[in-house]
Amino acid sequence: MKSVAIIGASGYTGGELLRMLSVHPEVEVTEITSRKLDGQPVHKTHPHVRDTGLVFRDKKPSEIDADLVFTATPHGASMKIVPDLLKTGAKVVDLSGDYRYRDTAVYEKWYGMEHTSDAESVFGLPELYRDEIKKANLVGNPGCFPTGAILSSFPLVDNDLVDRIIIDSKTGVSGAGVSPSGVTHYPNIGDNVNPYKISSHRHMSEIQQELHGFDDVKVSFTPHLVPVNRGIQTTSHSFLKEEHEDITPDEIRKLYEKQYGKEYFIKLMDEGEIPHLSSVRGSNFVHIGGFEIDETGRLVMLSCIDNLVKGASGQAIQNMNILLGLDETLGLRHLGLHP
Amino acid sequence: MKSVAIIGASGYTGGELLRMLSVHPEVEVTEITSRKLDGQPVHKTHPHVRDTGLVFRDKKPSEIDADLVFTATPHGASMKIVPDLLKTGAKVVDLSGDYRYRDTAVYEKWYGMEHTSDAESVFGLPELYRDEIKKANLVGNPGCFPTGAILSSFPLVDNDLVDRIIIDSKTGVSGAGVSPSGVTHYPNIGDNVNPYKISSHRHMSEIQQELHGFDDVKVSFTPHLVPVNRGIQTTSHSFLKEEHEDITPDEIRKLYEKQYGKEYFIKLMDEGEIPHLSSVRGSNFVHIGGFEIDETGRLVMLSCIDNLVKGASGQAIQNMNILLGLDETLGLRHLGLHP
Amino acid sequence: MKSVAIIGASGYTGGELLRMLSVHPEVEVTEITSRKLDGQPVHKTHPHVRDTGLVFRDKKPSEIDADLVFTATPHGASMKIVPDLLKTGAKVVDLSGDYRYRDTAVYEKWYGMEHTSDAESVFGLPELYRDEIKKANLVGNPGCFPTGAILSSFPLVDNDLVDRIIIDSKTGVSGAGVSPSGVTHYPNIGDNVNPYKISSHRHMSEIQQELHGFDDVKVSFTPHLVPVNRGIQTTSHSFLKEEHEDITPDEIRKLYEKQYGKEYFIKLMDEGEIPHLSSVRGSNFVHIGGFEIDETGRLVMLSCIDNLVKGASGQAIQNMNILLGLDETLGLRHLGLHP
Amino acid sequence: MKSVAIIGASGYTGGELLRMLSVHPEVEVTEITSRKLDGQPVHKTHPHVRDTGLVFRDKKPSEIDADLVFTATPHGASMKIVPDLLKTGAKVVDLSGDYRYRDTAVYEKWYGMEHTSDAESVFGLPELYRDEIKKANLVGNPGCFPTGAILSSFPLVDNDLVDRIIIDSKTGVSGAGVSPSGVTHYPNIGDNVNPYKISSHRHMSEIQQELHGFDDVKVSFTPHLVPVNRGIQTTSHSFLKEEHEDITPDEIRKLYEKQYGKEYFIKLMDEGEIPHLSSVRGSNFVHIGGFEIDETGRLVMLSCIDNLVKGASGQAIQNMNILLGLDETLGLRHLGLHP
């Protein structure tokens, strides 16, 4: 049994780590920390996690003793504690934005703060960077929107087919986190659709990093809050380069099959089949479909993930499995909760 | 008092006509027809419409005696009865797709049936065609998606600013009509987002007709069903023509103010203000916002309408007011049901 | 035209007063106050209320000049300002709990504060106290749960048929007000049902006051938050007194018809017809149904109201109409927003 | 590895059996049958169940070869095939109502059909009948409402504390099954609360059977459809017998602890803690809370289950584990999907 600790375990991603690790056969959660919940049993905050004996503790990084640590801390807070955690010999999966960027200048522009850590990290999208993750000590776990957006469009840019991608995403409200606000007040969400940060969401920079924008491809992104608890449905509208305007949906599908055919967590939909949030709800799977081209040369790709699982804690566990040398799918094989 | 009849009054658009006309000061509903509900009191089908004394009747067009008739009949059925209704001297507002197209070949392609009526009609978007409607006897009431899409993008094409528009719309489920199906089964919609007809919805042709596509502008459209009863939220992603790439959001807003500043039912949002479905729920108002341009030269415009009101029955009443020479806003001044 | 002012107009009940009064033919809103929103145009808070010119002002009661004032202020705050408002000569409809109780000791027990005002008030349920309201200067507008609960059970206690009533209510989240909290955080409400204050909600005391509890009838009440924006669905489980255990559903229905037959806003459902929230959504109507007795002698009654309309602002306008000598239904005749 | 077959696997309970058994370590699904889907791969119907190789087959009972068979067939259909399945030597868990009743006359009254099978069965509520199930070949899996209702009130009747129980339940729409109808049409459910069969739902008879009604206790039941996919929230209003009217909430809690303290799947909430559907969503857990007595001597108990799991397929797997001599919790240890 490997031991893992969760720093900042009071939010939804902490709860999801606890939920999924509770049935992981090779790993035990030995520590959960929270400054403001110090001394409180876990089920007072995560009511589905009962009879574990776990109690939140307020601990310093240097006091943590675990094989692997998840930092479910806010942007900016992670980079202040990760270096100390690495010094304890633990491997670290960071769920904040702090370790996702190759170029810290991009981080500083979009997150509005100085980047003060030089710990080396890998972008934790195993389907693209599995080999690098195996050798790493620190993984920057991808953002929720980027996970759905990158996976659904990567073969297009990797094969140089398109020069523009518009990503129109619809997210469940759990993506806004556990803290209430006017934005997440039920009457503002129920029976409503709320676009936000329509031209300047910071996840755009993470998507651009992975989809070769701006150099080769113009990548745009607009997110919408929909009355859904969990899940991100992404519709990608791409424009074929002139030299590829005769490519068929079938040829595009073949490129996706080549890229993802052996991936346990990625499922390509049948022709005409639409991916649904319910099919991946609560699971680490990614459903990708679309593969249609309209009369204007626009290619439509679709993807669905659970924002808290493949978009956060599930992917973090997938990264943990790789870092600890375990089977990558351990603890993550449960199917989506349809309906 | 003017008398109006509603042919095919058993669906949601029929219910909405009844709801709004019940407080219209100059008009009285004197007939409602339905073949299958013949003899049934209206409240058995529309439980909110009580104590009116109205009963569904199965009547032929020639038996209808009214100043104005709404045909809330299916595509294909309308064109079989509208000519006879016009012969009775009534003015007609048709809520189907049958009389929306200038070129019947486009209709025949997208609706998959022969167009057999040569009655002259006007496309019933009063904000664009008010003068034509005044002189008409027959109005083809616009589709729900087209209403939100056209109004939010028209000033862009009218001023020749953009060469491509991607319309990504999210609609409430009442848009699918009153008949249950697997698509509208609650567990398939609740906590879900369902794109459909992602590259080939027939409303695309109606939007193209009004937005000058394909000649000048490439117009694409993808609709999504969201867990909402009413409303269409439209996000338009447009690309500025090279010669206009220096235009500012403020200059664009001014063009919208010029176009819509005097329109009772169109409200332009403040800078940074997002339109919400709840603000127009149950009302005939259109809220338009967005006015942001990102680093890739993409312009984002947003609109919200109630699909059953401005997207159907409210607009039909607006057209009725114009056709009958009444104040265009009569019976339609109630505000949206926020929250 | 009569002038009205709204004190504390920043919440949902304020927004609803503005929405409905905007189409009231005999009344004009001339003042809206809010301490914290002083100087802000109304649409920044109520985005559906546009182009009115109304601006929030921070005003003292003595500075208000209106024929009638709505106090949409919190419990405890109302009784501090209502006496001064009455001194200006205005009539007052108070939407808080402060003026609903005949016995201030009951108020003090359930609201946990001293009752310091001796202004005389009438309980503002027009269907029961119309004549008293006509003569009053101050009306205590009923609570949302009590409105649905009292109207659906009053004929039972008035005719002395039952000795116990269990009221199990399901409310939309707008009933919790405009301020966000953990309770109203979307992920805590969406796809969930949350009972609360299961044996001690203070509206129980208001229901008891009107339903003759505890003296003659034992009245119990449990509310539940459901994933709904607006509306209160009430299921009343009553037990027939031994001497009435042979009464038939039809005889009970006749008693309701006698009580409510001439009431504009109360609709009795047909036999077997279930009242639905959607039928009254946004409207001042009350739908009452049920009228079934099971094998254990339990009588089931059902009612639906919109908590913000008949349960708050609509009823307040109904009271206003009566206080000002206007037709009681003015501005309130619009039907429910089904679906 | 034990082999199991699912007869009638096209519905939600079939999908749930497949979902949960896909991660069961000791059992393999070897057959799934459906008359109308014969030859179709499973993921065309259950889109979350992919890459299993399973294909629906139209098979006779005698052709089934499995250690255990789930019959997820309609009421009436099960009793026609279960005897033949038992003859193959398989153990059977029937998810219909056919084998739940000790007295077939009660079945015939409430299900409106003759009961034609004399196969001996046990009521499959393991927390009450574990020992009987161990020895059985055929288990009648309890209904969804009865599971939540019986477990939350059993200690009350077993200890003879109450003489009347009113069960007011709120169910997610998946309980209505996979077939669309007007009842489950999204616009009829969204933003709505729909009581149904308010005095005569047949699950009442199943609840009465287990809660000693009518002999000792009067049990009433009213279900409501709420805009939720999964889950049943049950509020039980009970009346203490005169001789027990001084019992305290604490004493009642102790009786529940005595009854359920060692049950893996039953969790008793802390004092003042409300059970939530989200805490058990997708899981086999039952959360029970309430334990409050109001001034009228009414005791309020609350429970939450997932109607498709503990209320159907999860409990069926729990029964399967017992019948096959496996650890009762195998494949069922995953926690609820909060939020």
PDB file of C-alpha atoms in Angstrom, chain A residues 12 15-16 18-19 22-23 43-52 174 186 190-191 229-230 264 266-271 273 276 278-283 285 287 306 308-309 333-339, chain D residues 12 15-16 18-19 22-23 43-52 174 186 190-191 229-230 264 266-271 273 276 278-283 285 287 306 308-309 333-339:
ATOM      1  CA  TYR A  12     -14.805  19.484  -4.474  1.00  0.00           C
ATOM      2  CA  GLY A  15     -13.892  15.245  -2.033  1.00  0.00           C
ATOM      3  CA  GLU A  16     -13.496  13.565  -5.393  1.00  0.00           C
ATOM      4  CA  LEU A  18     -11.407  10.826  -1.361  1.00  0.00           C
ATOM      5  CA  ARG A  19     -14.360   9.275  -3.172  1.00  0.00           C
ATOM      6  CA  SER A  22     -11.706   4.949  -1.150  1.00  0.00           C
ATOM      7  CA  VAL A  23     -11.941   2.022  -3.579  1.00  0.00           C
ATOM      8  CA  HIS A  43     -17.864  13.762   6.722  1.00  0.00           C
ATOM      9  CA  LYS A  44     -18.873  17.151   8.117  1.00  0.00           C
ATOM     10  CA  THR A  45     -17.584  18.593   4.843  1.00  0.00           C
ATOM     11  CA  HIS A  46     -17.869  15.621   2.478  1.00  0.00           C
ATOM     12  CA  PRO A  47     -21.076  13.949   3.658  1.00  0.00           C
ATOM     13  CA  HIS A  48     -20.644  10.954   1.351  1.00  0.00           C
ATOM     14  CA  VAL A  49     -17.285  10.064   2.896  1.00  0.00           C
ATOM     15  CA  ARG A  50     -18.217   8.378   6.175  1.00  0.00           C
ATOM     16  CA  ASP A  51     -16.598   5.968   8.595  1.00  0.00           C
ATOM     17  CA  THR A  52     -13.084   6.649   7.341  1.00  0.00           C
ATOM     18  CA  SER A 174     -19.264  22.379  -9.702  1.00  0.00           C
ATOM     19  CA  TYR A 186     -29.391  28.595  -7.743  1.00  0.00           C
ATOM     20  CA  GLY A 190     -31.559  27.234 -12.859  1.00  0.00           C
ATOM     21  CA  ASP A 191     -33.367  27.466 -16.206  1.00  0.00           C
ATOM     22  CA  ASN A 229     -23.843  19.781 -11.597  1.00  0.00           C
ATOM     23  CA  ARG A 230     -20.958  18.075 -13.340  1.00  0.00           C
ATOM     24  CA  TYR A 264      -8.382   3.186 -22.049  1.00  0.00           C
ATOM     25  CA  ILE A 266     -10.941   7.805 -24.530  1.00  0.00           C
ATOM     26  CA  LYS A 267     -13.913   6.479 -26.450  1.00  0.00           C
ATOM     27  CA  LEU A 268     -14.719   7.552 -29.987  1.00  0.00           C
ATOM     28  CA  MET A 269     -18.412   7.660 -30.764  1.00  0.00           C
ATOM     29  CA  ASP A 270     -19.946   5.765 -33.659  1.00  0.00           C
ATOM     30  CA  GLU A 271     -20.864   7.682 -36.803  1.00  0.00           C
ATOM     31  CA  GLU A 273     -23.527   9.252 -32.269  1.00  0.00           C
ATOM     32  CA  HIS A 276     -23.460  12.885 -23.632  1.00  0.00           C
ATOM     33  CA  SER A 278     -24.384  11.402 -18.548  1.00  0.00           C
ATOM     34  CA  SER A 279     -22.252   8.730 -20.206  1.00  0.00           C
ATOM     35  CA  VAL A 280     -19.134   9.990 -18.436  1.00  0.00           C
ATOM     36  CA  ARG A 281     -20.678  11.396 -15.236  1.00  0.00           C
ATOM     37  CA  GLY A 282     -18.557  10.503 -12.245  1.00  0.00           C
ATOM     38  CA  SER A 283     -16.050   8.637 -14.430  1.00  0.00           C
ATOM     39  CA  PHE A 285     -13.738   8.614 -19.472  1.00  0.00           C
ATOM     40  CA  HIS A 287     -16.246  10.648 -25.090  1.00  0.00           C
ATOM     41  CA  ASP A 306     -16.731  15.027 -16.006  1.00  0.00           C
ATOM     42  CA  LEU A 308     -14.291  16.961 -11.480  1.00  0.00           C
ATOM     43  CA  VAL A 309     -12.949  13.594 -12.651  1.00  0.00           C
ATOM     44  CA  ARG A 333     -12.439   1.838 -14.114  1.00  0.00           C
ATOM     45  CA  HIS A 334     -15.989   2.607 -12.995  1.00  0.00           C
ATOM     46  CA  LEU A 335     -18.299   3.669 -15.795  1.00  0.00           C
ATOM     47  CA  GLY A 336     -20.284   6.863 -16.140  1.00  0.00           C
ATOM     48  CA  LEU A 337     -23.488   7.292 -14.174  1.00  0.00           C
ATOM     49  CA  HIS A 338     -26.051   7.231 -16.966  1.00  0.00           C
ATOM     50  CA  PRO A 339     -28.779   8.396 -16.638  1.00  0.00           C
TER      51      PRO A 339
ATOM     52  CA  TYR D  12     -32.351   1.580 -16.654  1.00  0.00           C
ATOM     53  CA  GLY D  15     -27.920  -0.522 -17.469  1.00  0.00           C
ATOM     54  CA  GLU D  16     -27.225  -0.151 -13.765  1.00  0.00           C
ATOM     55  CA  LEU D  18     -24.065  -3.654 -16.195  1.00  0.00           C
ATOM     56  CA  ARG D  19     -22.439  -0.524 -14.790  1.00  0.00           C
ATOM     57  CA  SER D  22     -18.388  -4.167 -14.758  1.00  0.00           C
ATOM     58  CA  VAL D  23     -16.156  -3.620 -11.718  1.00  0.00           C
ATOM     59  CA  HIS D  43     -23.571   0.505 -26.098  1.00  0.00           C
ATOM     60  CA  LYS D  44     -26.247   1.480 -28.622  1.00  0.00           C
ATOM     61  CA  THR D  45     -28.674   1.402 -25.693  1.00  0.00           C
ATOM     62  CA  HIS D  46     -26.384   1.976 -22.721  1.00  0.00           C
ATOM     63  CA  PRO D  47     -23.864   4.470 -24.117  1.00  0.00           C
ATOM     64  CA  HIS D  48     -21.685   4.358 -21.002  1.00  0.00           C
ATOM     65  CA  VAL D  49     -21.113   0.590 -21.347  1.00  0.00           C
ATOM     66  CA  ARG D  50     -18.529   0.322 -24.115  1.00  0.00           C
ATOM     67  CA  ASP D  51     -15.990  -2.255 -25.263  1.00  0.00           C
ATOM     68  CA  THR D  52     -17.650  -5.116 -23.438  1.00  0.00           C
ATOM     69  CA  SER D 174     -35.473   7.706 -13.768  1.00  0.00           C
ATOM     70  CA  TYR D 186     -38.842  17.545 -19.868  1.00  0.00           C
ATOM     71  CA  GLY D 190     -38.351  20.905 -15.262  1.00  0.00           C
ATOM     72  CA  ASP D 191     -39.023  23.628 -12.670  1.00  0.00           C
ATOM     73  CA  ASN D 229     -32.554  12.259 -12.386  1.00  0.00           C
ATOM     74  CA  ARG D 230     -31.925   9.821  -9.574  1.00  0.00           C
ATOM     75  CA  TYR D 264     -22.485  -1.481   5.896  1.00  0.00           C
ATOM     76  CA  ILE D 266     -26.953   2.240   6.225  1.00  0.00           C
ATOM     77  CA  LYS D 267     -25.574   5.451   7.659  1.00  0.00           C
ATOM     78  CA  LEU D 268     -27.296   7.371  10.427  1.00  0.00           C
ATOM     79  CA  MET D 269     -26.848  11.117  10.212  1.00  0.00           C
ATOM     80  CA  ASP D 270     -25.444  13.176  13.059  1.00  0.00           C
ATOM     81  CA  GLU D 271     -27.829  15.203  15.189  1.00  0.00           C
ATOM     82  CA  GLU D 273     -27.679  16.620   9.891  1.00  0.00           C
ATOM     83  CA  HIS D 276     -29.022  14.505   0.855  1.00  0.00           C
ATOM     84  CA  SER D 278     -26.205  13.715  -3.653  1.00  0.00           C
ATOM     85  CA  SER D 279     -24.503  11.837  -0.814  1.00  0.00           C
ATOM     86  CA  VAL D 280     -25.880   8.511  -2.055  1.00  0.00           C
ATOM     87  CA  ARG D 281     -26.128   9.237  -5.800  1.00  0.00           C
ATOM     88  CA  GLY D 282     -24.983   6.236  -7.796  1.00  0.00           C
ATOM     89  CA  SER D 283     -24.243   4.248  -4.624  1.00  0.00           C
ATOM     90  CA  PHE D 285     -25.925   3.535   0.614  1.00  0.00           C
ATOM     91  CA  HIS D 287     -28.729   7.809   4.621  1.00  0.00           C
ATOM     92  CA  ASP D 306     -30.563   6.190  -5.189  1.00  0.00           C
ATOM     93  CA  LEU D 308     -31.768   2.804  -9.340  1.00  0.00           C
ATOM     94  CA  VAL D 309     -29.145   1.441  -6.939  1.00  0.00           C
ATOM     95  CA  ARG D 333     -18.448  -0.124  -2.039  1.00  0.00           C
ATOM     96  CA  HIS D 334     -18.189   3.016  -4.168  1.00  0.00           C
ATOM     97  CA  LEU D 335     -19.410   6.157  -2.460  1.00  0.00           C
ATOM     98  CA  GLY D 336     -22.128   8.547  -3.561  1.00  0.00           C
ATOM     99  CA  LEU D 337     -21.403  11.071  -6.281  1.00  0.00           C
ATOM    100  CA  HIS D 338     -21.494  14.294  -4.292  1.00  0.00           C
ATOM    101  CA  PRO D 339     -21.997  16.951  -5.594  1.00  0.00           C
TER     102      PRO D 339
END
